[in-house]
PDB file of C-alpha atoms in Angstrom:
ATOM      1  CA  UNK A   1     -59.830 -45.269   9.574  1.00  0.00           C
ATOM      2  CA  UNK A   2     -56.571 -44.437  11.724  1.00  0.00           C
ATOM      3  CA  UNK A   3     -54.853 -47.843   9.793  1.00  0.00           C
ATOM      4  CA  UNK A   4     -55.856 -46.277   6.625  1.00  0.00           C
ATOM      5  CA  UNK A   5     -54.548 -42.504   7.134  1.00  0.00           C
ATOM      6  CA  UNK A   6     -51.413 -44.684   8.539  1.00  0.00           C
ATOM      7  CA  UNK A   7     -50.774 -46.050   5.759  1.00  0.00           C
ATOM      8  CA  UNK A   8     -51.126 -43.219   3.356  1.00  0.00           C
ATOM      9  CA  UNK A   9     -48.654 -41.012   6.005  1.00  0.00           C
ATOM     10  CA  UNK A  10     -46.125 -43.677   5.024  1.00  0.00           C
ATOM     11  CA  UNK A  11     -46.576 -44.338   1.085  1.00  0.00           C
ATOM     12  CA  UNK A  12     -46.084 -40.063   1.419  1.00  0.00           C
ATOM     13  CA  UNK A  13     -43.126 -40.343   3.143  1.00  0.00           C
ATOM     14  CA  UNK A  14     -41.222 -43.208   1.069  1.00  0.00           C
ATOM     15  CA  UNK A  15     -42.129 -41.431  -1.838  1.00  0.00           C
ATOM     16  CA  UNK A  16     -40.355 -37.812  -0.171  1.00  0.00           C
ATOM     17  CA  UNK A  17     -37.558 -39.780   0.547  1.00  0.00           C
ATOM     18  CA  UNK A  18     -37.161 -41.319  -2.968  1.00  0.00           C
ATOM     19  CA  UNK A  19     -37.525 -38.008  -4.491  1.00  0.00           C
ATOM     20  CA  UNK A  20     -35.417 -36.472  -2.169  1.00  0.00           C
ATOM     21  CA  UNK A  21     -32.745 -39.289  -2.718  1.00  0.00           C
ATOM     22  CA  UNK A  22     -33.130 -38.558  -7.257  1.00  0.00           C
ATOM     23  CA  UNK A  23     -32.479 -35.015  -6.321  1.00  0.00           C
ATOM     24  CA  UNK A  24     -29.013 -35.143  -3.990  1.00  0.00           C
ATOM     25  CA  UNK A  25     -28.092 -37.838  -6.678  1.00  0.00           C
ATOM     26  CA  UNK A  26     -28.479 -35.690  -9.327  1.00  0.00           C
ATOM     27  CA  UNK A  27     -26.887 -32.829  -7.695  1.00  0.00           C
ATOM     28  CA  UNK A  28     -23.604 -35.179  -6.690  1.00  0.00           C
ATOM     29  CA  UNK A  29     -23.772 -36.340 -10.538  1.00  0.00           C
ATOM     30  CA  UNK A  30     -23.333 -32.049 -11.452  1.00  0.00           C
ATOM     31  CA  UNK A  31     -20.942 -31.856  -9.171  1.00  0.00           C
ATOM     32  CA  UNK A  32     -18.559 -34.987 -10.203  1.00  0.00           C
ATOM     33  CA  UNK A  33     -19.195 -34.072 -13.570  1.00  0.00           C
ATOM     34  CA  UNK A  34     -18.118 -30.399 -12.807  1.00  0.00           C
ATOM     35  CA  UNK A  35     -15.194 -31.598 -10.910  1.00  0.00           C
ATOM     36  CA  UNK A  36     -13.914 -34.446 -13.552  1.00  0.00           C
ATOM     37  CA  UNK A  37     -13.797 -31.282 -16.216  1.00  0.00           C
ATOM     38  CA  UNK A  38     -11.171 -29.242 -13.454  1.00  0.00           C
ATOM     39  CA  UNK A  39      -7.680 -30.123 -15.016  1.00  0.00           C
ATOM     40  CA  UNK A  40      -5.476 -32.245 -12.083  1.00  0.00           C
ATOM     41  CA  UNK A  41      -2.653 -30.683 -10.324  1.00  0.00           C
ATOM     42  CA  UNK A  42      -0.332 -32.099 -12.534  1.00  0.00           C
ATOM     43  CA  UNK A  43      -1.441 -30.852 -15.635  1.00  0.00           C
ATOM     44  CA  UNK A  44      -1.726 -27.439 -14.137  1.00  0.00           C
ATOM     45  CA  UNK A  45       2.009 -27.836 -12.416  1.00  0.00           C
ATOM     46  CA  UNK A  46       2.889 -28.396 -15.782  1.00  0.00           C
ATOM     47  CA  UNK A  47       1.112 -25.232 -17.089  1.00  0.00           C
ATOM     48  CA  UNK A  48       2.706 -23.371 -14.076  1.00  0.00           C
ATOM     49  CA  UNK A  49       6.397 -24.477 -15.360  1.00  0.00           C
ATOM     50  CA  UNK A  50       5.843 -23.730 -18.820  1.00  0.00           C
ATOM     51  CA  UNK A  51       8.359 -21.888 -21.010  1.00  0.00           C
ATOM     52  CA  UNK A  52       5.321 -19.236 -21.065  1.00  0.00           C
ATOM     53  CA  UNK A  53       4.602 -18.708 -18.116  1.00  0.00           C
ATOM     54  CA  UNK A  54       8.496 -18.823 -16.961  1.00  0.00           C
ATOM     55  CA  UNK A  55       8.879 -15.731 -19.587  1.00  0.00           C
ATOM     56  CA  UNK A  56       6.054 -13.684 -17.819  1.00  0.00           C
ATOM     57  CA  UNK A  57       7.008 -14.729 -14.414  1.00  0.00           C
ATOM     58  CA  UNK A  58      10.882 -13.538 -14.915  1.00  0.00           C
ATOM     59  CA  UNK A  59       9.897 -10.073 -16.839  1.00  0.00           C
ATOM     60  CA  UNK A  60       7.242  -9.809 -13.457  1.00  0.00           C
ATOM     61  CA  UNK A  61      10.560 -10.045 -11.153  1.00  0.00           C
ATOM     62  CA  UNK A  62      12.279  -7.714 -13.469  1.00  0.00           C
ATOM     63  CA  UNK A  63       9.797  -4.595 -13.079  1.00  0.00           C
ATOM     64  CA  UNK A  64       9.582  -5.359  -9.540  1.00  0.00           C
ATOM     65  CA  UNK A  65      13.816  -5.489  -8.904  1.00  0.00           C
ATOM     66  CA  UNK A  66      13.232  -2.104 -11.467  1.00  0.00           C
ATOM     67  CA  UNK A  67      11.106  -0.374  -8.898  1.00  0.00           C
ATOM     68  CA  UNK A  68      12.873  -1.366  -5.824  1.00  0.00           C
ATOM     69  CA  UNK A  69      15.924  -0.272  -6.884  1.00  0.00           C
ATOM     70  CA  UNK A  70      14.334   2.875  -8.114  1.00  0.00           C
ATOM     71  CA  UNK A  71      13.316   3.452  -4.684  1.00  0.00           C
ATOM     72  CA  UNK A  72      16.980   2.454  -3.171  1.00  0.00           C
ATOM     73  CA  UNK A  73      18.493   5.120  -4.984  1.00  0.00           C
ATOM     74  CA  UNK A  74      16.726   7.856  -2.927  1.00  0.00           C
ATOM     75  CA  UNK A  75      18.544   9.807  -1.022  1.00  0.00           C
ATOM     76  CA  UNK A  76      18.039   9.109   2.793  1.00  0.00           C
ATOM     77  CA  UNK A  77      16.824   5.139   2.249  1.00  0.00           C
ATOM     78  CA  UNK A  78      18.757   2.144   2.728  1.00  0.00           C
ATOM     79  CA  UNK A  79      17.848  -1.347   1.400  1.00  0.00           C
ATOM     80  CA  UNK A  80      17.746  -3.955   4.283  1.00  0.00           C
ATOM     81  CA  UNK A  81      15.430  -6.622   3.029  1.00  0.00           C
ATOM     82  CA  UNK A  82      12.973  -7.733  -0.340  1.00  0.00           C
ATOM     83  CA  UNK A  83      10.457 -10.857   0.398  1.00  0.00           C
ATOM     84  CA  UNK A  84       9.740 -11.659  -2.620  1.00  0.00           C
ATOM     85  CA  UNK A  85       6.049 -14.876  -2.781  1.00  0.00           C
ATOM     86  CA  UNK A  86       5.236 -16.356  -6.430  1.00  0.00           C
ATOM     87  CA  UNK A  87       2.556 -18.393  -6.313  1.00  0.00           C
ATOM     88  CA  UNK A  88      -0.255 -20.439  -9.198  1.00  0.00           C
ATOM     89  CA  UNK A  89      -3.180 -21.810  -7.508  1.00  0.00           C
ATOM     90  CA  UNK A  90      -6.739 -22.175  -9.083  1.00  0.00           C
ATOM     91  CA  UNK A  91      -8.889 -19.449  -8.533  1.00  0.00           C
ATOM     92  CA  UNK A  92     -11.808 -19.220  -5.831  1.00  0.00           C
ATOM     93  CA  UNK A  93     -14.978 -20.756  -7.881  1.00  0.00           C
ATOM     94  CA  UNK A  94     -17.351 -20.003  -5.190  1.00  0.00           C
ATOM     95  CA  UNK A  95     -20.016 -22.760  -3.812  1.00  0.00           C
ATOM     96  CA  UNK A  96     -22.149 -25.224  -5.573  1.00  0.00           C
ATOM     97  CA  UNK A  97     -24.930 -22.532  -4.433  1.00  0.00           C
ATOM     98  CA  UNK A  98     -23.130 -19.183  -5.816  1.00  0.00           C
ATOM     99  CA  UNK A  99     -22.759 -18.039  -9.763  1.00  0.00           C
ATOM    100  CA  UNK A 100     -18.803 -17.422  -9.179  1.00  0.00           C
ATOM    101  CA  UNK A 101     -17.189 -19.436 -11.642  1.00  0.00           C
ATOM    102  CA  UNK A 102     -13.871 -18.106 -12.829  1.00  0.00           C
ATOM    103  CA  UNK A 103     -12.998 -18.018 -16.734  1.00  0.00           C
ATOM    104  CA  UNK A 104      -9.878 -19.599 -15.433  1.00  0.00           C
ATOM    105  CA  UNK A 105      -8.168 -22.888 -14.219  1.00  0.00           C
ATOM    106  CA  UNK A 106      -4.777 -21.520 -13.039  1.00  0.00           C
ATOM    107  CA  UNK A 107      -4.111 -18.019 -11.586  1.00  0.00           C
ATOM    108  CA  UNK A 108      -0.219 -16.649 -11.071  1.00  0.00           C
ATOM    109  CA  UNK A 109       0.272 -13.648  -8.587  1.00  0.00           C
ATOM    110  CA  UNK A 110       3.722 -12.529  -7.268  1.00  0.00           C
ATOM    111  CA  UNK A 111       4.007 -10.082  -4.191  1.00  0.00           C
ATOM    112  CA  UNK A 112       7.188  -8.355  -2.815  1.00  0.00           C
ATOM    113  CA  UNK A 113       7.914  -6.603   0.169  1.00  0.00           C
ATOM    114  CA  UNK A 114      10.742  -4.057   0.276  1.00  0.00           C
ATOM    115  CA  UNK A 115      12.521  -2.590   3.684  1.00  0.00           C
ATOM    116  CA  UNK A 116      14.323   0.484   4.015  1.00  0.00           C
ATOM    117  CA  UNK A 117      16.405   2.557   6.995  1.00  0.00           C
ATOM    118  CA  UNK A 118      15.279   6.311   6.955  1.00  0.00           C
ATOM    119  CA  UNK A 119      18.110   8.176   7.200  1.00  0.00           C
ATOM    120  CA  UNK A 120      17.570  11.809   8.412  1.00  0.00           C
ATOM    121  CA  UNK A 121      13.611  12.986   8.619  1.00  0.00           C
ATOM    122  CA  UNK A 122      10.635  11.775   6.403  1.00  0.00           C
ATOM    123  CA  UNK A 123       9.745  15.405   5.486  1.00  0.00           C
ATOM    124  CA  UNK A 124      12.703  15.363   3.957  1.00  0.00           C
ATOM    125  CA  UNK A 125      13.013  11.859   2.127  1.00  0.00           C
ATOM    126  CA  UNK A 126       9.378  12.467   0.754  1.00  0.00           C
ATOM    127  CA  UNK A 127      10.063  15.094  -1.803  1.00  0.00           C
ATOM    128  CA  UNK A 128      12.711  12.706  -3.062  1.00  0.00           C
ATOM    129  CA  UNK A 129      10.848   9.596  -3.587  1.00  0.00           C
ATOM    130  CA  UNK A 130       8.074  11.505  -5.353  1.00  0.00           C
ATOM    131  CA  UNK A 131      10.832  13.628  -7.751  1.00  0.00           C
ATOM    132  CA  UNK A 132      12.366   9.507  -8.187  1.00  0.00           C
ATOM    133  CA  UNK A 133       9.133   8.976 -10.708  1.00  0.00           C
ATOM    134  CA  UNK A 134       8.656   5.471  -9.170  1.00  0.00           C
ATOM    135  CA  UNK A 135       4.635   5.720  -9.523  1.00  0.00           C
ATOM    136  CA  UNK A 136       1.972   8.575  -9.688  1.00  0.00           C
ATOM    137  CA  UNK A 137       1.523   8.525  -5.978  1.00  0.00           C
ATOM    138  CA  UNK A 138      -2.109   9.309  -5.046  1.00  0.00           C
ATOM    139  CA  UNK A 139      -5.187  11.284  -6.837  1.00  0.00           C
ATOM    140  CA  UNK A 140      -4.093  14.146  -9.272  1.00  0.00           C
ATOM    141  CA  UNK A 141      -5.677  16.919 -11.021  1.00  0.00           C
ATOM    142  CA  UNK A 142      -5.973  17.332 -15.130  1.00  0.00           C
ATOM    143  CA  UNK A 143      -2.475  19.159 -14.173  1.00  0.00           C
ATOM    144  CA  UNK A 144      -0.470  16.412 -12.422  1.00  0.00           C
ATOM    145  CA  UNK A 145      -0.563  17.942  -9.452  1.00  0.00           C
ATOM    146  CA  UNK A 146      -1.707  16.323  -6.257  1.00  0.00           C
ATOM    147  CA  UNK A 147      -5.410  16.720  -5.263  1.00  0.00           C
ATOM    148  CA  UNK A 148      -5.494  19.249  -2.094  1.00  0.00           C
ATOM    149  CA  UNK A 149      -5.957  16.985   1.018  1.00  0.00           C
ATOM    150  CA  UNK A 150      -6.256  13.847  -1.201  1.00  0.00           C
ATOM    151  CA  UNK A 151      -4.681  10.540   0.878  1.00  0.00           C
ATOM    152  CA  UNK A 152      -2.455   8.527  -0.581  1.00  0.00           C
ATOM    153  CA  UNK A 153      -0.230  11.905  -2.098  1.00  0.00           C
ATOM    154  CA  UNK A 154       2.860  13.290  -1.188  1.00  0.00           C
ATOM    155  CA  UNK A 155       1.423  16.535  -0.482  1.00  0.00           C
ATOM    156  CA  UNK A 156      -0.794  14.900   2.233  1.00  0.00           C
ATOM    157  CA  UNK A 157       2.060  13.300   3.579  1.00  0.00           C
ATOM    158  CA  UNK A 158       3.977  16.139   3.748  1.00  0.00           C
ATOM    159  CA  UNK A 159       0.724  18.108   5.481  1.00  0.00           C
ATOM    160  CA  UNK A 160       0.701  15.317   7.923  1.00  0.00           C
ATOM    161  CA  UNK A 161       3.795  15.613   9.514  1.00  0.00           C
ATOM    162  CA  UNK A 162       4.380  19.454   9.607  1.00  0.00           C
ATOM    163  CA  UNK A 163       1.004  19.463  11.584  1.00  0.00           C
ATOM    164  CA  UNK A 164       2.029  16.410  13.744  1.00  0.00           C
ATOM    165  CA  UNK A 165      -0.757  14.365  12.527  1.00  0.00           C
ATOM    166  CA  UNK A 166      -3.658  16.769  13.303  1.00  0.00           C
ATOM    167  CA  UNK A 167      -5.737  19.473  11.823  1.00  0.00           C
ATOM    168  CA  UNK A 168      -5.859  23.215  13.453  1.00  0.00           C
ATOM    169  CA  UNK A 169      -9.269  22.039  15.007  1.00  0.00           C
ATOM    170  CA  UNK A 170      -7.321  19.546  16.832  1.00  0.00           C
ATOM    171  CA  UNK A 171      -9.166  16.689  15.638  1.00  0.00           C
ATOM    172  CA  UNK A 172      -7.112  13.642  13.913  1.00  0.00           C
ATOM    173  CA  UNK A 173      -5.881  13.748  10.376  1.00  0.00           C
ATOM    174  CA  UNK A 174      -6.208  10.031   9.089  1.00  0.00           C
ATOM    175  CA  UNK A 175      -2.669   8.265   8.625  1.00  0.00           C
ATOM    176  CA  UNK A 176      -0.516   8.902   5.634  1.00  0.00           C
ATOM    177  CA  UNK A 177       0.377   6.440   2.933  1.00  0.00           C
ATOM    178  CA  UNK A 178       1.828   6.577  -1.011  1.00  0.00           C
ATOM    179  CA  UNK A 179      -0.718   4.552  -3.056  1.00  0.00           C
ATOM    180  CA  UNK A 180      -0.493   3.580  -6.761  1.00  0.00           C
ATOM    181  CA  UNK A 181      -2.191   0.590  -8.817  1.00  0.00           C
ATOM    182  CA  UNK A 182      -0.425  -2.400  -6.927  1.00  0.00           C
ATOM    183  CA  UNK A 183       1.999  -0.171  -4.597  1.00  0.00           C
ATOM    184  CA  UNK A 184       2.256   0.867  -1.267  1.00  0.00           C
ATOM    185  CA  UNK A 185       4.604   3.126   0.845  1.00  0.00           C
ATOM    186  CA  UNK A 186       4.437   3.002   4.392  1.00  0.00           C
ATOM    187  CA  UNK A 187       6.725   3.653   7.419  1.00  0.00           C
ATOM    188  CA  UNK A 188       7.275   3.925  11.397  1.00  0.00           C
ATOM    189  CA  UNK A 189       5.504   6.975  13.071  1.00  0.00           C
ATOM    190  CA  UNK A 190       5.959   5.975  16.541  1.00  0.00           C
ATOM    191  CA  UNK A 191       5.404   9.829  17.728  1.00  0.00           C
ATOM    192  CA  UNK A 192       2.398  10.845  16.218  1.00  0.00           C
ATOM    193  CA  UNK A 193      -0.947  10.596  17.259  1.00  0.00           C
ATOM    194  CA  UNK A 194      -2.156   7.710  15.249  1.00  0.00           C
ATOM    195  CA  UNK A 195       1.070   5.331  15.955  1.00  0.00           C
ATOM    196  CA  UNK A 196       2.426   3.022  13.607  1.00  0.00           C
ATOM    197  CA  UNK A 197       4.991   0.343  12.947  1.00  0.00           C
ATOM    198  CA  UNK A 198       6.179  -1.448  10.195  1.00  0.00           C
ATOM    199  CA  UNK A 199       5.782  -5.203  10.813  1.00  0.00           C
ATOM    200  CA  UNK A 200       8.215  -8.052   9.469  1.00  0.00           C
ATOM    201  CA  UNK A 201       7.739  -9.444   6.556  1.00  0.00           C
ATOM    202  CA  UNK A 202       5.521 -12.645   6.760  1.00  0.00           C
ATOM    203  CA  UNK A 203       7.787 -15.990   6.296  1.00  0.00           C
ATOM    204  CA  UNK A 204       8.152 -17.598   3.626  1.00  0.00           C
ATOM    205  CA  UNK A 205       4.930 -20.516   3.144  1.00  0.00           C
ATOM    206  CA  UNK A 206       5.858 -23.886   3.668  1.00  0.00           C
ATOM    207  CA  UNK A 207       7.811 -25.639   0.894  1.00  0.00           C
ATOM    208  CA  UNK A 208       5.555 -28.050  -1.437  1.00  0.00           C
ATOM    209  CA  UNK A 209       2.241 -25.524  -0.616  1.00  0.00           C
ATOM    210  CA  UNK A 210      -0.063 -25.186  -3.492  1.00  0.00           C
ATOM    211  CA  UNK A 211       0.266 -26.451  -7.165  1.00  0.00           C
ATOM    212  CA  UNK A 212       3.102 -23.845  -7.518  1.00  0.00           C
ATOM    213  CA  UNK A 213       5.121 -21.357  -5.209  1.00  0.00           C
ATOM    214  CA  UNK A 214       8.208 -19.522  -4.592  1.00  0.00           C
ATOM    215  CA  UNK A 215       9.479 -17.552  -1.654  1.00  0.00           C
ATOM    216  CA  UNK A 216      13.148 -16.146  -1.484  1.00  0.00           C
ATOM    217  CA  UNK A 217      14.673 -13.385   0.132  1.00  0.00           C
ATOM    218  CA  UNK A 218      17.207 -10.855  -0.698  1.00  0.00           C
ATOM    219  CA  UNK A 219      19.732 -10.858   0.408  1.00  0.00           C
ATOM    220  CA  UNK A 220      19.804 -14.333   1.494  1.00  0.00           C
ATOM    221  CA  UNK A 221      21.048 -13.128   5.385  1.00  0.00           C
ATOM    222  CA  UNK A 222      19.129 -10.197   5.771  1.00  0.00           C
ATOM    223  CA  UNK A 223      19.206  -7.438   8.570  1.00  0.00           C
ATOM    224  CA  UNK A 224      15.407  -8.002  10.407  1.00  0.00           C
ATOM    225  CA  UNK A 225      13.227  -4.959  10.532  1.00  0.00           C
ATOM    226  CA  UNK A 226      13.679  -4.846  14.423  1.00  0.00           C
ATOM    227  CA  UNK A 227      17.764  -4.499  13.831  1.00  0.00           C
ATOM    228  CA  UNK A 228      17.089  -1.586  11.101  1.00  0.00           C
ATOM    229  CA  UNK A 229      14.834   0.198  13.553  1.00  0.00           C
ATOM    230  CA  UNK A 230      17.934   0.207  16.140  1.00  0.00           C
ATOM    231  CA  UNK A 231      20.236   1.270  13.479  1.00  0.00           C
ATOM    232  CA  UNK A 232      18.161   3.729  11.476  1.00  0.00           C
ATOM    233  CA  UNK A 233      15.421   4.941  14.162  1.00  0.00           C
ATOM    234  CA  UNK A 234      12.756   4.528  11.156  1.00  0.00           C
ATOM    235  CA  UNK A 235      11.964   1.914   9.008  1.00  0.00           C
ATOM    236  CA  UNK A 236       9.824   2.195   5.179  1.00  0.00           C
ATOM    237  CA  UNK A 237       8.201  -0.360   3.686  1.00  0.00           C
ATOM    238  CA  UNK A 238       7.196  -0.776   0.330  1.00  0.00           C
ATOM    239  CA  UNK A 239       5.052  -3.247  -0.628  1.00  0.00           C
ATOM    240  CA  UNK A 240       4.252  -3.929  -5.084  1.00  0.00           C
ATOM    241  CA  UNK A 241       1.132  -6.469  -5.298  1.00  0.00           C
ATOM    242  CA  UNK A 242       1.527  -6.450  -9.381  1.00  0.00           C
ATOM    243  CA  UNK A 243       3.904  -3.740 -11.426  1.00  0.00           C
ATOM    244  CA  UNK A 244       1.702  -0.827 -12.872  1.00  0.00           C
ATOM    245  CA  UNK A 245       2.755  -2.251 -16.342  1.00  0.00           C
ATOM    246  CA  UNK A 246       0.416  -5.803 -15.567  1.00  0.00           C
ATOM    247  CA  UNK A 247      -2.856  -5.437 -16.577  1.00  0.00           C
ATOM    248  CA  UNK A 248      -4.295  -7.607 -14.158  1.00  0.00           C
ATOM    249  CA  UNK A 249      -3.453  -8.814 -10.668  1.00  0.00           C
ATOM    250  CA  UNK A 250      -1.825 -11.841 -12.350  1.00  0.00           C
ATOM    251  CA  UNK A 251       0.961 -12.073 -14.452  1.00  0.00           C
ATOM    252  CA  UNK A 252       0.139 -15.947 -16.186  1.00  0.00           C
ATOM    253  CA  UNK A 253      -3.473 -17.264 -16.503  1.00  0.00           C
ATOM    254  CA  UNK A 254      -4.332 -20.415 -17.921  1.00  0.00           C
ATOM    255  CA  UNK A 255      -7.916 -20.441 -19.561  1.00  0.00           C
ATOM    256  CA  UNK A 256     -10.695 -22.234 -18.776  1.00  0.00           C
ATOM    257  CA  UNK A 257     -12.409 -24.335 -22.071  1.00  0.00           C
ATOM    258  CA  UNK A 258     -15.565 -23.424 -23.197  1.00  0.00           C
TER     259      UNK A 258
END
């Protein structure tokens, strides 16, 4: 009787294993044939280099130079540094396990980072940068006017430091920032409660990264954040993930086929 349930135990278990071995075939089979439809890194270099996506990518640069220099021409800021990162990669499709699959094959994002000396006191270099018309900076009501105690605004900016980063309870006021779609002003505020300091910009990714990418800074010897601070005594950043004219985060997408 023990020889016979044996047996059976085993003819069970080769016939787990075989269907277990079908199933992990036919799940590698998905996944080559999934893979073998992804374009190769060649064809999307070549999609990356295109006279299209060339066009897009130099009218991207050209809003961003727009707005830095926008911002340069403010009285009481001084242009040390722009990192400008251009990258095409293909897009995050998730696991074999997760419904994430992107409608695209190629993705193109450019980033910039923008350093500025302070000259004189913030209080009095934020009016400026908000009467520049560089972005809508922050929430707003039906008038334009910035929302009462609404981060991200001038207004709140300007509330921060005349209180010295608190409110008359005492308790912390959280710290200030100019937001728009894809923009960001920040700068040092080494004397305030909630201390801050603009960091360097990151360094340029190695050469050869990625199916495309471009790093280059201007000017090509620039002053470092640390020597600005010396000079200046505060440093801004500004930092433009996409222009507010892009309607997406990327500026060049290459379809996926149906």
């Amino acid at each position: 009787m023990k020889g016979t349930v044996a047996r059976w135990r085993r003819r069970v278990g080769r016939r787990c294993s075989q269907a277990g071995g079908l199933l992990l075939a036919f799940v590698l089979i998905g996944l080559t044939t999934a893979c073998s439809r992804e374009p190769s890194e060649r064809k999307l270099r070549a999609q990356a280099t295109s006279p299209g996506a060339e066009s897009r990518r130099t009218e991207e640069e050209r809003q961003m130079q727009a707005l830095i220099q926008r911002l340069s021409a403010v009285e009481g800021l001084e242009h040390t540094l722009t990192r400008f990162v251009d990258s095409c990669a293909r897009p995050y499709n998730g696991s074999v396990f997760e419904n994430m699959r992107s409608p695209y094959v190629l993705t193109c994002r450019m980033r910039a980072v923008a350093c500025f000396g302070v000259r004189g006191d913030m209080s009095e270099v934020l009016p400026r940068i908000r009467a520049a018309g560089i972005a809508t900076w922050g929430p707003h009501d039906k008038e334009g006017r910035d929302l009462p105690h609404a981060a991200g605004t001038v207004t709140y900016a300007l509330s921060y430091h005349r209180a010295h980063g608190r409110y008359p309870d005492g308790s912390l006021m959280s710290a200030p920032t100019l937001t728009a779609p894809g923009l960001r002003i920040d700068w040092d505020r080494a004397d305030l409660p909630l201390p801050h300091r603009v960091e360097e910009p990151a360094p340029c990714p190695p050469d050869g990264s990625g199916i495309y990418q471009r790093c280059w800074t201007v000017p090509k010897a620039p002053m470092s954040v640390a020597a600005a601070r010396a000079r200046y005594g505060t440093v801004l950043s500004f930092s433009l993930r996409s222009s507010p004219a892009s309607a997406t985060d990327h500026y060049f997408t290459v379809p996926r086929r149906k």
